Short mmCIF file of C-alpha atoms in Angstrom, two decimals:
data_model
loop_
_atom_site.label_atom_id
_atom_site.label_comp_id
_atom_site.label_asym_id
_atom_site.label_seq_id
_atom_site.Cartn_x
_atom_site.Cartn_y
_atom_site.Cartn_z
CA MET S 1 16.19 31.26 -83.58
CA ALA S 2 15.47 34.58 -85.25
CA GLN S 3 13.96 35.84 -81.99
CA GLU S 4 17.12 34.89 -80.06
CA ILE S 5 19.31 36.72 -82.58
CA HIS S 6 17.04 39.74 -82.30
CA ASN S 7 17.26 39.67 -78.47
CA ASP S 8 21.05 39.39 -78.66
CA GLN S 9 21.16 42.38 -80.97
CA ILE S 10 19.06 44.42 -78.53
CA LYS S 11 21.33 43.43 -75.63
CA ASN S 12 24.41 44.36 -77.62
CA LEU S 13 22.85 47.66 -78.60
CA LEU S 14 21.94 48.49 -75.00
CA SER S 15 25.41 47.48 -73.83
CA SER S 16 26.95 49.71 -76.48
CA VAL S 17 24.75 52.65 -75.45
CA VAL S 18 25.65 52.24 -71.77
CA ASN S 19 29.38 51.86 -72.38
CA ASN S 20 29.56 54.80 -74.77
CA ALA S 21 27.39 57.17 -72.79
CA PRO S 22 29.10 60.49 -71.88
CA TYR S 23 28.36 59.85 -68.20
CA GLY S 24 28.98 57.08 -65.73
CA MET S 25 26.23 54.61 -64.92
CA ILE S 26 25.73 52.08 -62.13
CA ALA S 27 22.68 49.83 -61.82
CA ILE S 28 21.97 48.33 -58.39
CA ASP S 29 19.36 45.66 -57.62
CA ASN S 30 17.07 45.58 -54.60
CA PHE S 31 19.70 43.58 -52.68
CA ASP S 32 22.30 46.39 -53.08
CA GLN S 33 24.33 44.38 -55.57
CA ILE S 34 25.85 45.92 -58.68
CA VAL S 35 24.26 44.48 -61.83
CA LEU S 36 25.71 46.93 -64.35
CA VAL S 37 28.54 49.43 -64.38
CA ASN S 38 30.21 51.16 -67.31
CA GLU S 39 33.82 52.18 -67.81
CA GLN S 40 33.05 55.86 -67.21
CA ALA S 41 31.71 55.13 -63.72
CA ILE S 42 34.73 52.93 -62.96
CA SER S 43 37.07 55.70 -64.10
CA PHE S 44 35.25 58.53 -62.30
CA LEU S 45 35.07 56.67 -58.95
CA LYS S 46 38.37 54.76 -59.20
CA LEU S 47 36.52 51.47 -58.71
CA ASP S 48 38.36 48.17 -58.57
CA VAL S 49 35.64 46.41 -60.57
CA ASN S 50 35.50 44.33 -63.74
CA PRO S 51 32.31 45.33 -65.62
CA ASN S 52 32.15 41.80 -67.10
CA ASP S 53 32.44 40.08 -63.72
CA LEU S 54 30.00 41.50 -61.18
CA ASN S 55 29.37 38.35 -59.20
CA GLU S 56 27.63 39.44 -55.96
CA LEU S 57 29.46 42.75 -55.67
CA VAL S 58 27.72 44.89 -53.03
CA ILE S 59 27.73 48.60 -53.88
CA PHE S 60 28.62 49.69 -50.34
CA ASP S 61 31.80 47.59 -50.37
CA GLN S 62 32.96 49.39 -53.52
CA ILE S 63 32.33 53.07 -52.70
CA LYS S 64 33.57 53.46 -49.11
CA HIS S 65 36.33 55.75 -50.40
CA VAL S 66 33.69 58.11 -51.87
CA GLU S 67 32.43 59.15 -48.44
CA GLN S 68 29.56 61.48 -49.30
CA LEU S 69 28.10 59.09 -51.88
CA TYR S 70 28.50 56.18 -49.45
CA LEU S 71 26.67 58.08 -46.67
CA LYS S 72 23.92 59.27 -49.00
CA LEU S 73 23.19 55.77 -50.35
CA ASN S 74 23.14 54.36 -46.82
CA GLN S 75 20.62 57.01 -45.85
CA ILE S 76 18.52 56.27 -48.92
CA VAL S 77 18.43 52.53 -48.22
CA LYS S 78 17.30 53.14 -44.63
CA ASN S 79 14.46 55.30 -45.99
CA GLN S 80 13.39 52.50 -48.37
CA TYR S 81 14.93 54.19 -51.38
CA GLN S 82 14.10 57.52 -52.94
CA ASP S 83 15.52 59.71 -55.66
CA PHE S 84 18.53 61.83 -54.76
CA ASN S 85 20.97 64.36 -56.22
CA ILE S 86 24.51 65.20 -55.14
CA ASP S 87 25.88 68.26 -56.89
CA ALA S 88 29.54 69.17 -57.45
CA LEU S 89 31.03 66.50 -55.20
CA PRO S 90 34.84 66.94 -55.19
CA PHE S 91 36.55 63.58 -55.67
CA ASP S 92 40.07 62.82 -56.79
CA ASP S 93 40.82 65.73 -59.16
CA LYS S 94 37.25 66.14 -60.43
CA PHE S 95 33.87 67.58 -59.52
CA LEU S 96 31.02 65.09 -60.05
CA ASN S 97 27.23 65.33 -60.17
CA PHE S 98 25.31 62.24 -59.03
CA ARG S 99 21.70 61.46 -59.90
CA GLY S 100 20.04 58.50 -58.20
CA ARG S 101 16.69 57.23 -59.49
CA LYS S 102 14.56 54.43 -58.04
CA ILE S 103 13.22 51.84 -60.48
CA LYS S 104 11.17 48.72 -59.88
CA GLU S 105 14.17 46.41 -60.11
CA GLY S 106 16.46 48.51 -57.92
CA TYR S 107 18.33 51.71 -58.50
CA ILE S 108 20.12 53.63 -61.28
CA VAL S 109 22.93 56.07 -60.44
CA THR S 110 24.37 58.31 -63.15
CA ILE S 111 27.61 60.29 -62.76
CA GLU S 112 28.48 63.44 -64.69
CA ASP S 113 31.90 65.08 -64.76
CA ILE S 114 31.35 68.85 -64.32
CA THR S 115 34.97 69.73 -63.59
CA ARG S 116 35.28 72.19 -66.45
CA ASP S 117 32.06 74.00 -65.51
CA LYS S 118 33.16 74.14 -61.88
CA GLU S 119 36.58 75.49 -62.80
CA MET S 120 34.97 78.27 -64.85
CA GLU S 121 32.65 79.05 -61.95
CA MET S 122 35.62 79.18 -59.57
CA VAL S 123 37.50 81.54 -61.89
CA ALA S 124 34.51 83.87 -61.99
CA LEU S 125 34.06 83.70 -58.22
CA ASN S 126 37.77 84.28 -57.63
CA SER S 127 37.62 87.35 -59.85
CA MET S 128 34.64 88.66 -57.90
CA LEU S 129 36.34 88.07 -54.54
CA GLU S 130 39.57 89.64 -55.75
CA GLY S 131 37.61 92.69 -56.92
CA GLN S 132 35.94 92.95 -53.52
CA GLU S 133 39.29 92.79 -51.75
CA LEU S 134 40.78 95.47 -54.02
CA GLU S 135 37.80 97.71 -53.32
CA ARG S 136 38.15 97.16 -49.59
CA ARG S 137 41.83 98.04 -49.82
CA ARG S 138 40.99 101.26 -51.69
CA ILE S 139 38.39 102.27 -49.11
CA ALA S 140 40.75 101.45 -46.24
CA LYS S 141 43.44 103.65 -47.79
CA GLU S 142 40.99 106.53 -48.26
CA ILE S 143 39.85 106.29 -44.65
CA HIS S 144 43.41 106.09 -43.33
CA ASP S 145 44.97 108.76 -45.54
CA GLY S 146 42.00 111.12 -45.96
CA ILE S 147 39.37 111.05 -43.23
CA GLY S 148 41.79 110.33 -40.38
CA PRO S 149 44.09 113.36 -40.90
CA SER S 150 41.08 115.59 -41.58
CA LEU S 151 39.50 114.66 -38.27
CA SER S 152 42.81 115.28 -36.49
CA THR S 153 42.94 118.76 -38.02
CA VAL S 154 39.38 119.49 -36.91
CA ARG S 155 40.26 118.43 -33.40
CA LEU S 156 43.27 120.78 -33.28
CA LEU S 157 41.12 123.69 -34.46
CA LEU S 158 38.50 122.97 -31.84
CA GLU S 159 41.20 122.77 -29.16
CA ASN S 160 42.32 126.26 -30.11
CA VAL S 161 38.77 127.58 -29.95
CA SER S 162 38.29 125.94 -26.58
CA SER S 163 41.57 127.37 -25.28
CA GLU S 164 40.56 130.92 -26.23
CA ASN S 165 37.13 130.42 -24.77
CA ASN S 166 38.59 129.29 -21.43
CA ARG S 167 40.20 132.70 -21.07
CA LEU S 168 36.68 134.13 -21.18
CA ASP S 169 35.67 131.63 -18.46
CA ASN S 170 32.69 130.42 -20.44
CA ALA S 171 32.04 127.18 -18.57
CA LYS S 172 29.03 126.17 -20.63
CA PHE S 173 30.86 126.53 -23.92
CA SER S 174 33.83 124.59 -22.52
CA THR S 175 31.50 121.74 -21.57
CA GLN S 176 30.07 121.69 -25.06
CA MET S 177 33.56 121.53 -26.53
CA SER S 178 34.41 118.61 -24.23
CA VAL S 179 31.42 116.67 -25.53
CA ILE S 180 32.50 117.38 -29.10
CA PHE S 181 36.03 116.15 -28.36
CA ASP S 182 34.65 112.92 -26.95
CA MET S 183 32.48 112.42 -30.01
CA ILE S 184 35.39 113.00 -32.36
CA ASP S 185 37.63 110.62 -30.37
CA SER S 186 34.94 107.97 -30.58
CA LEU S 187 34.46 108.54 -34.31
CA THR S 188 38.20 108.31 -34.89
CA GLY S 189 38.29 104.98 -33.06
CA ASP S 190 35.36 103.67 -35.08
CA ILE S 191 37.04 104.64 -38.33
CA ARG S 192 40.27 102.96 -37.23
CA ASN S 193 38.37 99.75 -36.47
CA ILE S 194 36.59 99.88 -39.85
CA SER S 195 39.93 100.36 -41.58
CA HIS S 196 41.40 97.33 -39.81
CA GLN S 197 38.39 95.21 -40.71
CA LEU S 198 38.44 96.20 -44.37
CA MET S 199 42.15 95.55 -44.83
CA PRO S 200 44.07 94.29 -41.77
CA LYS S 201 47.54 95.83 -41.99
CA LEU S 202 49.06 92.97 -39.97
CA LEU S 203 47.76 90.49 -42.53
CA ILE S 204 49.31 92.34 -45.45
CA ASP S 205 52.62 92.99 -43.69
CA PHE S 206 53.16 89.85 -41.60
CA GLY S 207 50.71 87.11 -42.64
CA ILE S 208 47.80 85.08 -41.36
CA ILE S 209 48.99 84.12 -37.84
CA PRO S 210 49.84 87.64 -36.54
CA ALA S 211 46.59 88.91 -38.08
CA LEU S 212 44.49 86.20 -36.38
CA GLU S 213 46.29 86.74 -33.07
CA ASN S 214 45.49 90.45 -33.25
CA LEU S 215 41.85 89.76 -34.17
CA ILE S 216 41.44 87.29 -31.32
CA ASN S 217 43.13 89.57 -28.76
CA ARG S 218 40.80 92.43 -29.67
CA ILE S 219 37.71 90.22 -29.35
CA ASN S 220 38.90 88.72 -26.05
CA LYS S 221 39.23 92.23 -24.61
CA ALA S 222 35.84 93.39 -25.87
CA GLU S 223 33.63 90.31 -25.37
CA ARG S 224 32.81 87.94 -22.49
CA ILE S 225 34.20 84.95 -24.30
CA LYS S 226 37.55 83.18 -24.39
CA ILE S 227 39.03 82.54 -27.81
CA ILE S 228 42.13 80.34 -28.10
CA LEU S 229 44.33 79.97 -31.19
CA PHE S 230 46.38 76.86 -31.98
CA HIS S 231 48.41 76.50 -35.15
CA SER S 232 51.05 74.38 -36.87
CA ILE S 233 51.95 76.87 -39.61
CA LEU S 234 55.56 76.50 -40.77
CA SER S 235 55.48 78.42 -44.06
CA GLU S 236 56.41 82.08 -43.81
CA ARG S 237 53.62 83.24 -46.14
CA PHE S 238 50.85 81.87 -48.34
CA PRO S 239 49.29 83.42 -51.46
CA GLU S 240 47.65 86.71 -50.52
CA LEU S 241 44.15 85.71 -51.61
CA ILE S 242 44.32 82.51 -49.54
CA GLU S 243 45.46 84.44 -46.47
CA LEU S 244 42.68 86.98 -46.96
CA GLY S 245 40.13 84.22 -47.52
CA LEU S 246 41.14 82.33 -44.38
CA TYR S 247 41.08 85.53 -42.35
CA ARG S 248 37.59 86.49 -43.57
CA ILE S 249 36.26 82.96 -42.99
CA CYS S 250 37.71 82.82 -39.48
CA GLN S 251 36.37 86.31 -38.73
CA GLU S 252 32.88 85.25 -39.87
CA LEU S 253 32.87 82.01 -37.87
CA ILE S 254 34.11 83.70 -34.69
CA ASN S 255 31.51 86.42 -35.14
CA ASN S 256 28.79 83.76 -35.41
CA SER S 257 29.97 82.12 -32.18
CA VAL S 258 30.16 85.44 -30.32
CA LYS S 259 26.71 86.62 -31.47
CA HIS S 260 24.62 83.46 -31.61
CA SER S 261 26.14 80.54 -29.70
CA SER S 262 26.12 81.68 -26.03
CA ALA S 263 29.51 79.96 -25.87
CA SER S 264 32.09 80.59 -23.17
CA GLU S 265 35.03 79.37 -25.28
CA VAL S 266 35.99 79.18 -28.94
CA GLN S 267 38.98 77.22 -30.20
CA VAL S 268 40.56 78.20 -33.50
CA GLN S 269 43.00 75.78 -35.13
CA LEU S 270 45.04 76.40 -38.27
CA ILE S 271 46.92 73.35 -39.52
CA GLU S 272 49.29 73.24 -42.48
CA HIS S 273 49.56 70.06 -44.54
CA PRO S 274 51.80 69.55 -47.59
CA ASP S 275 48.88 70.07 -49.99
CA SER S 276 46.32 72.03 -47.96
CA ILE S 277 45.53 74.28 -45.02
CA ILE S 278 42.83 73.27 -42.54
CA LEU S 279 40.97 75.86 -40.47
CA MET S 280 38.81 74.58 -37.63
CA VAL S 281 36.63 76.84 -35.45
CA GLU S 282 34.89 75.07 -32.57
CA ASP S 283 32.69 76.52 -29.82
CA ASN S 284 31.01 75.02 -26.75
CA GLY S 285 27.76 76.89 -27.27
CA CYS S 286 24.12 75.97 -27.78
CA GLY S 287 24.49 74.65 -31.36
CA PHE S 288 21.52 74.36 -33.69
CA ASP S 289 19.53 71.97 -35.86
CA LYS S 290 21.79 71.85 -38.88
CA THR S 291 19.28 70.24 -41.24
CA SER S 292 16.51 72.79 -40.76
CA VAL S 293 18.76 75.85 -40.56
CA MET S 294 20.82 75.02 -43.67
CA LYS S 295 17.63 74.26 -45.60
CA GLU S 296 15.39 77.12 -44.45
CA ASN S 297 17.65 79.99 -43.35
CA PRO S 298 21.42 79.40 -43.45
CA GLY S 299 22.16 83.09 -42.88
CA VAL S 300 24.50 85.38 -44.77
CA GLY S 301 27.47 84.39 -42.60
CA LEU S 302 27.38 80.69 -43.45
CA ILE S 303 26.68 81.46 -47.10
CA ASN S 304 29.76 83.70 -47.19
CA VAL S 305 31.89 80.98 -45.59
CA GLU S 306 30.69 78.39 -48.09
CA SER S 307 31.15 80.75 -51.06
CA ARG S 308 34.68 81.71 -50.08
CA THR S 309 35.61 78.08 -49.46
CA ASN S 310 34.20 77.02 -52.83
CA ALA S 311 36.10 79.84 -54.53
CA PHE S 312 39.36 78.19 -53.48
CA GLY S 313 38.19 74.70 -54.48
CA GLY S 314 38.01 73.78 -50.81
CA ASN S 315 35.67 71.78 -48.57
CA PHE S 316 33.41 73.18 -45.84
CA ILE S 317 32.04 70.77 -43.21
CA LEU S 318 29.65 72.00 -40.52
CA ASP S 319 29.09 69.70 -37.54
CA THR S 320 26.48 70.81 -35.02
CA ALA S 321 23.35 69.82 -33.14
CA ILE S 322 21.20 71.45 -30.48
CA SER S 323 23.17 71.72 -27.19
CA LYS S 324 26.25 70.21 -28.89
CA GLY S 325 28.15 73.33 -29.93
CA VAL S 326 29.40 74.04 -33.45
CA THR S 327 32.50 72.78 -35.26
CA ALA S 328 33.28 74.28 -38.65
CA THR S 329 36.09 72.73 -40.69
CA ILE S 330 37.46 74.33 -43.84
CA GLU S 331 40.14 72.74 -46.01
CA ILE S 332 41.80 74.90 -48.67
CA PRO S 333 44.09 73.18 -51.23
CA LEU S 334 47.57 74.59 -51.85
CA GLU S 335 49.20 74.61 -55.26
CA LYS S 336 52.77 73.36 -55.24
#
């Protein structure tokens, strides 16, 4: 009798520890059935589950709405179970960390709410990106207002020298001046392009669609690739940082397709929803092995895309395989 009371006390103590833990907890047996779940896990994942009535509840039937967790657990089961981590998964209005650990009797999944940490990280990243954009704007203004006029003045002076020299019929010197003029014209064009890249005037003055149309038209003229833009944008303007972010992301993804994909066509779609904007860039190129590339050498371009997307609290999905082209989807939330 005393032993039974002692066992009941231990069970009650363990139950109290689980239910009052600062993180969610789900225990799953080797038949994929839930044997324990606490209120924190139910709250975090919006589960329709009674923790006191878990009669033959299969975990996969309960978490279909948490897509990334559902896919990860399915993958784990096929591989005969192994430990896993999912960091900063956006779900509902939170960011959640998941830790899955294999035990003899089945599986333990813990869930930690890191929303506050993620928000602080996003604030810091936003500040960094905003600082970068301000610096780019400053440099663009210096190039446009300083270097450009100076080069124009130099050209006028050289034209005068050349004109006087022509009266002396110095053919060799005239040829040299012609070469210099060509070099200056080329340099002026380069500086103009740099200025547009640093701070696209169309974007600042007219918004994301005219800026993307201009970007795409310039690339179509310069490269052997066809880029097509589709959009369903109804709003006149969006917050400046979001427009700049979308422009930079699109610029990076198009640049990747032009340089690395061997594609003949790229489709760019920008879709406005009530609570978000979706950017999709899809090419018909050679694609790549996503698993190995993202693990071993994702490249600066993809890292920049992911960082910018995360800075806005958005989602970045990359869908590709060898010979299957690349589809990049970015969803940026809008504050109403």
